[in-house]
mmCIF file of C-alpha atoms in Angstrom:
data_model
loop_
_atom_site.group_PDB
_atom_site.id
_atom_site.type_symbol
_atom_site.label_atom_id
_atom_site.label_comp_id
_atom_site.label_asym_id
_atom_site.label_seq_id
_atom_site.Cartn_x
_atom_site.Cartn_y
_atom_site.Cartn_z
ATOM 1 C CA UNK W 24 23.999 -27.821 -65.217
ATOM 2 C CA UNK W 25 22.655 -24.758 -63.468
ATOM 3 C CA UNK W 26 21.447 -24.885 -59.894
ATOM 4 C CA UNK W 27 19.428 -21.928 -58.698
ATOM 5 C CA UNK W 28 19.810 -21.412 -54.960
ATOM 6 C CA UNK W 29 18.696 -19.193 -52.142
ATOM 7 C CA UNK W 30 19.634 -18.964 -48.477
ATOM 8 C CA UNK W 31 17.838 -17.563 -45.495
ATOM 9 C CA UNK W 32 19.957 -16.452 -42.545
ATOM 10 C CA UNK W 33 19.546 -15.160 -39.006
ATOM 11 C CA UNK W 34 19.992 -11.499 -39.907
ATOM 12 C CA UNK W 35 21.196 -9.221 -42.657
ATOM 13 C CA UNK W 36 24.814 -8.349 -41.932
ATOM 14 C CA UNK W 37 25.868 -4.730 -41.679
ATOM 15 C CA UNK W 38 29.427 -3.411 -41.291
ATOM 16 C CA UNK W 39 28.835 -2.621 -37.601
ATOM 17 C CA UNK W 40 27.492 -6.060 -36.600
ATOM 18 C CA UNK W 41 29.801 -7.686 -34.028
ATOM 19 C CA UNK W 42 28.245 -11.146 -34.523
ATOM 20 C CA UNK W 43 28.096 -13.002 -37.837
ATOM 21 C CA UNK W 44 24.817 -14.233 -39.235
ATOM 22 C CA UNK W 45 24.127 -17.959 -39.463
ATOM 23 C CA UNK W 46 22.465 -20.041 -42.137
ATOM 24 C CA UNK W 47 18.845 -20.893 -41.389
ATOM 25 C CA UNK W 48 17.847 -22.660 -44.600
ATOM 26 C CA UNK W 49 19.009 -23.352 -48.130
ATOM 27 C CA UNK W 50 16.915 -24.205 -51.163
ATOM 28 C CA UNK W 51 18.149 -25.342 -54.578
ATOM 29 C CA UNK W 52 16.520 -26.337 -57.845
ATOM 30 C CA UNK W 53 18.334 -27.724 -60.882
ATOM 31 C CA UNK W 54 17.731 -27.135 -64.583
ATOM 32 C CA UNK W 55 15.986 -30.528 -64.521
ATOM 33 C CA UNK W 56 13.715 -29.458 -61.606
ATOM 34 C CA UNK W 57 15.332 -31.647 -58.965
ATOM 35 C CA UNK W 58 15.259 -29.924 -55.588
ATOM 36 C CA UNK W 59 17.247 -29.761 -52.372
ATOM 37 C CA UNK W 60 16.022 -28.102 -49.194
ATOM 38 C CA UNK W 61 17.422 -28.134 -45.660
ATOM 39 C CA UNK W 62 17.115 -26.193 -42.420
ATOM 40 C CA UNK W 63 19.953 -25.699 -39.937
ATOM 41 C CA UNK W 64 18.849 -27.084 -36.570
ATOM 42 C CA UNK W 65 21.665 -25.283 -34.734
ATOM 43 C CA UNK W 66 20.487 -21.829 -35.788
ATOM 44 C CA UNK W 67 16.797 -22.609 -35.540
ATOM 45 C CA UNK W 68 17.212 -23.837 -31.970
ATOM 46 C CA UNK W 69 18.372 -20.328 -30.989
ATOM 47 C CA UNK W 70 15.653 -17.893 -32.130
ATOM 48 C CA UNK W 71 17.124 -15.222 -29.868
ATOM 49 C CA UNK W 72 19.757 -14.633 -32.584
ATOM 50 C CA UNK W 73 17.084 -13.934 -35.225
ATOM 51 C CA UNK W 74 16.446 -10.417 -36.444
ATOM 52 C CA UNK W 75 12.912 -9.075 -36.119
ATOM 53 C CA UNK W 76 12.447 -9.584 -39.872
ATOM 54 C CA UNK W 77 13.430 -13.248 -39.611
ATOM 55 C CA UNK W 78 11.093 -13.780 -36.646
ATOM 56 C CA UNK W 79 8.165 -12.179 -38.468
ATOM 57 C CA UNK W 80 8.715 -13.320 -42.076
ATOM 58 C CA UNK W 81 11.142 -16.254 -42.381
ATOM 59 C CA UNK W 82 10.553 -18.323 -39.228
ATOM 60 C CA UNK W 83 6.834 -18.945 -39.902
ATOM 61 C CA UNK W 84 7.775 -20.530 -43.255
ATOM 62 C CA UNK W 85 10.214 -23.070 -41.814
ATOM 63 C CA UNK W 86 9.091 -26.657 -42.283
ATOM 64 C CA UNK W 87 11.084 -28.639 -39.708
ATOM 65 C CA UNK W 88 10.693 -32.405 -39.711
ATOM 66 C CA UNK W 89 13.043 -34.231 -42.088
ATOM 67 C CA UNK W 90 14.370 -30.904 -43.387
ATOM 68 C CA UNK W 91 15.834 -29.983 -39.993
ATOM 69 C CA UNK W 92 19.420 -31.248 -39.641
ATOM 70 C CA UNK W 93 22.863 -30.355 -38.295
ATOM 71 C CA UNK W 94 24.968 -27.979 -40.378
ATOM 72 C CA UNK W 95 27.503 -30.723 -41.154
ATOM 73 C CA UNK W 96 24.716 -32.956 -42.469
ATOM 74 C CA UNK W 97 23.404 -30.160 -44.675
ATOM 75 C CA UNK W 98 26.927 -29.796 -46.096
ATOM 76 C CA UNK W 99 27.327 -33.537 -46.721
ATOM 77 C CA UNK W 100 23.865 -33.911 -48.253
ATOM 78 C CA UNK W 101 24.234 -30.840 -50.474
ATOM 79 C CA UNK W 102 27.670 -31.994 -51.649
ATOM 80 C CA UNK W 103 26.299 -35.445 -52.519
ATOM 81 C CA UNK W 104 23.281 -33.929 -54.267
ATOM 82 C CA UNK W 105 25.454 -31.645 -56.418
ATOM 83 C CA UNK W 106 27.844 -34.475 -57.273
ATOM 84 C CA UNK W 107 24.920 -36.709 -58.260
ATOM 85 C CA UNK W 108 24.496 -34.651 -61.431
ATOM 86 C CA UNK W 109 27.718 -36.094 -62.824
ATOM 87 C CA UNK W 110 28.498 -32.963 -64.810
ATOM 88 C CA UNK W 111 29.845 -29.493 -64.135
ATOM 89 C CA UNK W 112 27.486 -27.445 -61.946
ATOM 90 C CA UNK W 113 27.183 -23.681 -61.625
ATOM 91 C CA UNK W 114 25.223 -21.983 -58.845
ATOM 92 C CA UNK W 115 22.980 -19.040 -59.723
ATOM 93 C CA UNK W 116 21.483 -16.586 -57.230
ATOM 94 C CA UNK W 117 19.665 -13.287 -57.317
ATOM 95 C CA UNK W 118 21.874 -12.153 -54.406
ATOM 96 C CA UNK W 119 25.159 -14.080 -54.419
ATOM 97 C CA UNK W 120 26.868 -11.425 -52.301
ATOM 98 C CA UNK W 121 24.519 -12.459 -49.461
ATOM 99 C CA UNK W 122 23.820 -16.125 -50.264
ATOM 100 C CA UNK W 123 27.108 -17.504 -51.551
ATOM 101 C CA UNK W 124 29.219 -16.908 -48.405
ATOM 102 C CA UNK W 125 27.096 -19.526 -46.600
ATOM 103 C CA UNK W 126 27.713 -22.086 -49.353
ATOM 104 C CA UNK W 127 31.400 -21.192 -49.457
ATOM 105 C CA UNK W 128 31.712 -21.541 -45.670
ATOM 106 C CA UNK W 129 29.933 -24.881 -45.698
ATOM 107 C CA UNK W 130 32.132 -26.380 -48.394
ATOM 108 C CA UNK W 131 35.353 -24.805 -47.065
ATOM 109 C CA UNK W 132 34.690 -26.640 -43.805
ATOM 110 C CA UNK W 133 33.224 -29.913 -45.077
ATOM 111 C CA UNK W 134 34.631 -30.388 -48.591
ATOM 112 C CA UNK W 135 33.802 -29.053 -52.036
ATOM 113 C CA UNK W 136 31.732 -31.001 -54.562
ATOM 114 C CA UNK W 137 34.167 -32.147 -57.244
ATOM 115 C CA UNK W 138 31.963 -30.832 -60.063
ATOM 116 C CA UNK W 139 31.037 -27.406 -58.644
ATOM 117 C CA UNK W 140 32.279 -24.205 -60.278
ATOM 118 C CA UNK W 141 33.333 -22.088 -57.302
ATOM 119 C CA UNK W 142 32.138 -18.799 -58.797
ATOM 120 C CA UNK W 143 28.361 -18.242 -58.642
ATOM 121 C CA UNK W 144 26.498 -16.323 -61.314
ATOM 122 C CA UNK W 145 24.367 -13.279 -60.515
ATOM 123 C CA UNK W 146 20.770 -13.420 -61.724
ATOM 124 C CA UNK W 147 19.628 -9.935 -62.445
ATOM 125 C CA UNK W 148 18.010 -8.038 -65.202
ATOM 126 C CA UNK W 149 15.112 -5.577 -65.094
ATOM 127 C CA UNK W 150 12.870 -8.145 -66.770
ATOM 128 C CA UNK W 151 14.122 -10.803 -64.349
ATOM 129 C CA UNK W 152 13.089 -8.712 -61.364
ATOM 130 C CA UNK W 153 9.684 -7.969 -62.893
ATOM 131 C CA UNK W 154 9.179 -11.675 -63.608
ATOM 132 C CA UNK W 155 10.058 -12.586 -60.020
ATOM 133 C CA UNK W 156 7.449 -10.169 -58.686
ATOM 134 C CA UNK W 157 4.816 -11.447 -61.126
ATOM 135 C CA UNK W 158 5.473 -15.113 -60.288
ATOM 136 C CA UNK W 159 5.239 -14.481 -56.546
ATOM 137 C CA UNK W 160 2.047 -12.476 -57.057
ATOM 138 C CA UNK W 161 0.313 -15.011 -59.304
ATOM 139 C CA UNK W 162 1.604 -18.507 -58.570
ATOM 140 C CA UNK W 163 1.368 -18.947 -54.811
ATOM 141 C CA UNK W 164 5.045 -19.284 -53.946
ATOM 142 C CA UNK W 165 6.159 -18.104 -50.506
ATOM 143 C CA UNK W 166 8.635 -15.219 -50.624
ATOM 144 C CA UNK W 167 11.542 -15.780 -48.184
ATOM 145 C CA UNK W 168 11.159 -19.562 -48.140
ATOM 146 C CA UNK W 169 14.557 -20.631 -49.498
ATOM 147 C CA UNK W 170 13.270 -23.341 -51.850
ATOM 148 C CA UNK W 171 10.365 -21.274 -53.159
ATOM 149 C CA UNK W 172 12.737 -18.341 -53.756
ATOM 150 C CA UNK W 173 15.111 -20.617 -55.696
ATOM 151 C CA UNK W 174 12.254 -22.011 -57.810
ATOM 152 C CA UNK W 175 10.907 -18.542 -58.571
ATOM 153 C CA UNK W 176 14.384 -17.362 -59.554
ATOM 154 C CA UNK W 177 14.668 -20.312 -61.965
ATOM 155 C CA UNK W 178 11.254 -19.625 -63.485
ATOM 156 C CA UNK W 179 11.970 -15.907 -63.872
ATOM 157 C CA UNK W 180 15.370 -16.550 -65.442
ATOM 158 C CA UNK W 181 13.928 -19.072 -67.889
ATOM 159 C CA UNK W 182 11.222 -16.591 -68.853
ATOM 160 C CA UNK W 183 13.825 -13.903 -69.585
ATOM 161 C CA UNK W 184 15.904 -16.352 -71.622
ATOM 162 C CA UNK W 185 12.830 -17.460 -73.613
ATOM 163 C CA UNK W 186 11.890 -13.822 -74.311
ATOM 164 C CA UNK W 187 15.391 -13.174 -75.662
ATOM 165 C CA UNK W 188 15.017 -15.975 -78.213
ATOM 166 C CA UNK W 189 12.117 -14.220 -79.936
#
């Protein structure tokens, strides 16, 4: 089972940053179109740690309500969701170097799903990138909303894989 995922975080880390970034939201979609989405109430309650980009682009897309929860609850719920598939699960991301450390941190601190492969797969291909842009342009998904980004990545990857079959 593949799970396509995306994370939004308080800022993009650079080598000179003294403070680490924090998870804001995570979105996941499975091969079977089941979804998981959560927002980290600890980070969201401190907008002063957000970069200007996050304030302008990411924060307006946050949904709050039932999606807003403590970090430990996100970890427990995501672990249970992944384990509910009952088969081996691999995570796929268009930017695992940025997104996966948040997943790794979460599970290092709160326990790994028993069926999760601990090495994510990179989604990238020139056609993949073009498909992502086209889907965002034509299908109304919100770029930089973690769940929408995950869904678009899944759709773009499936399109590339279908093109390869012909």
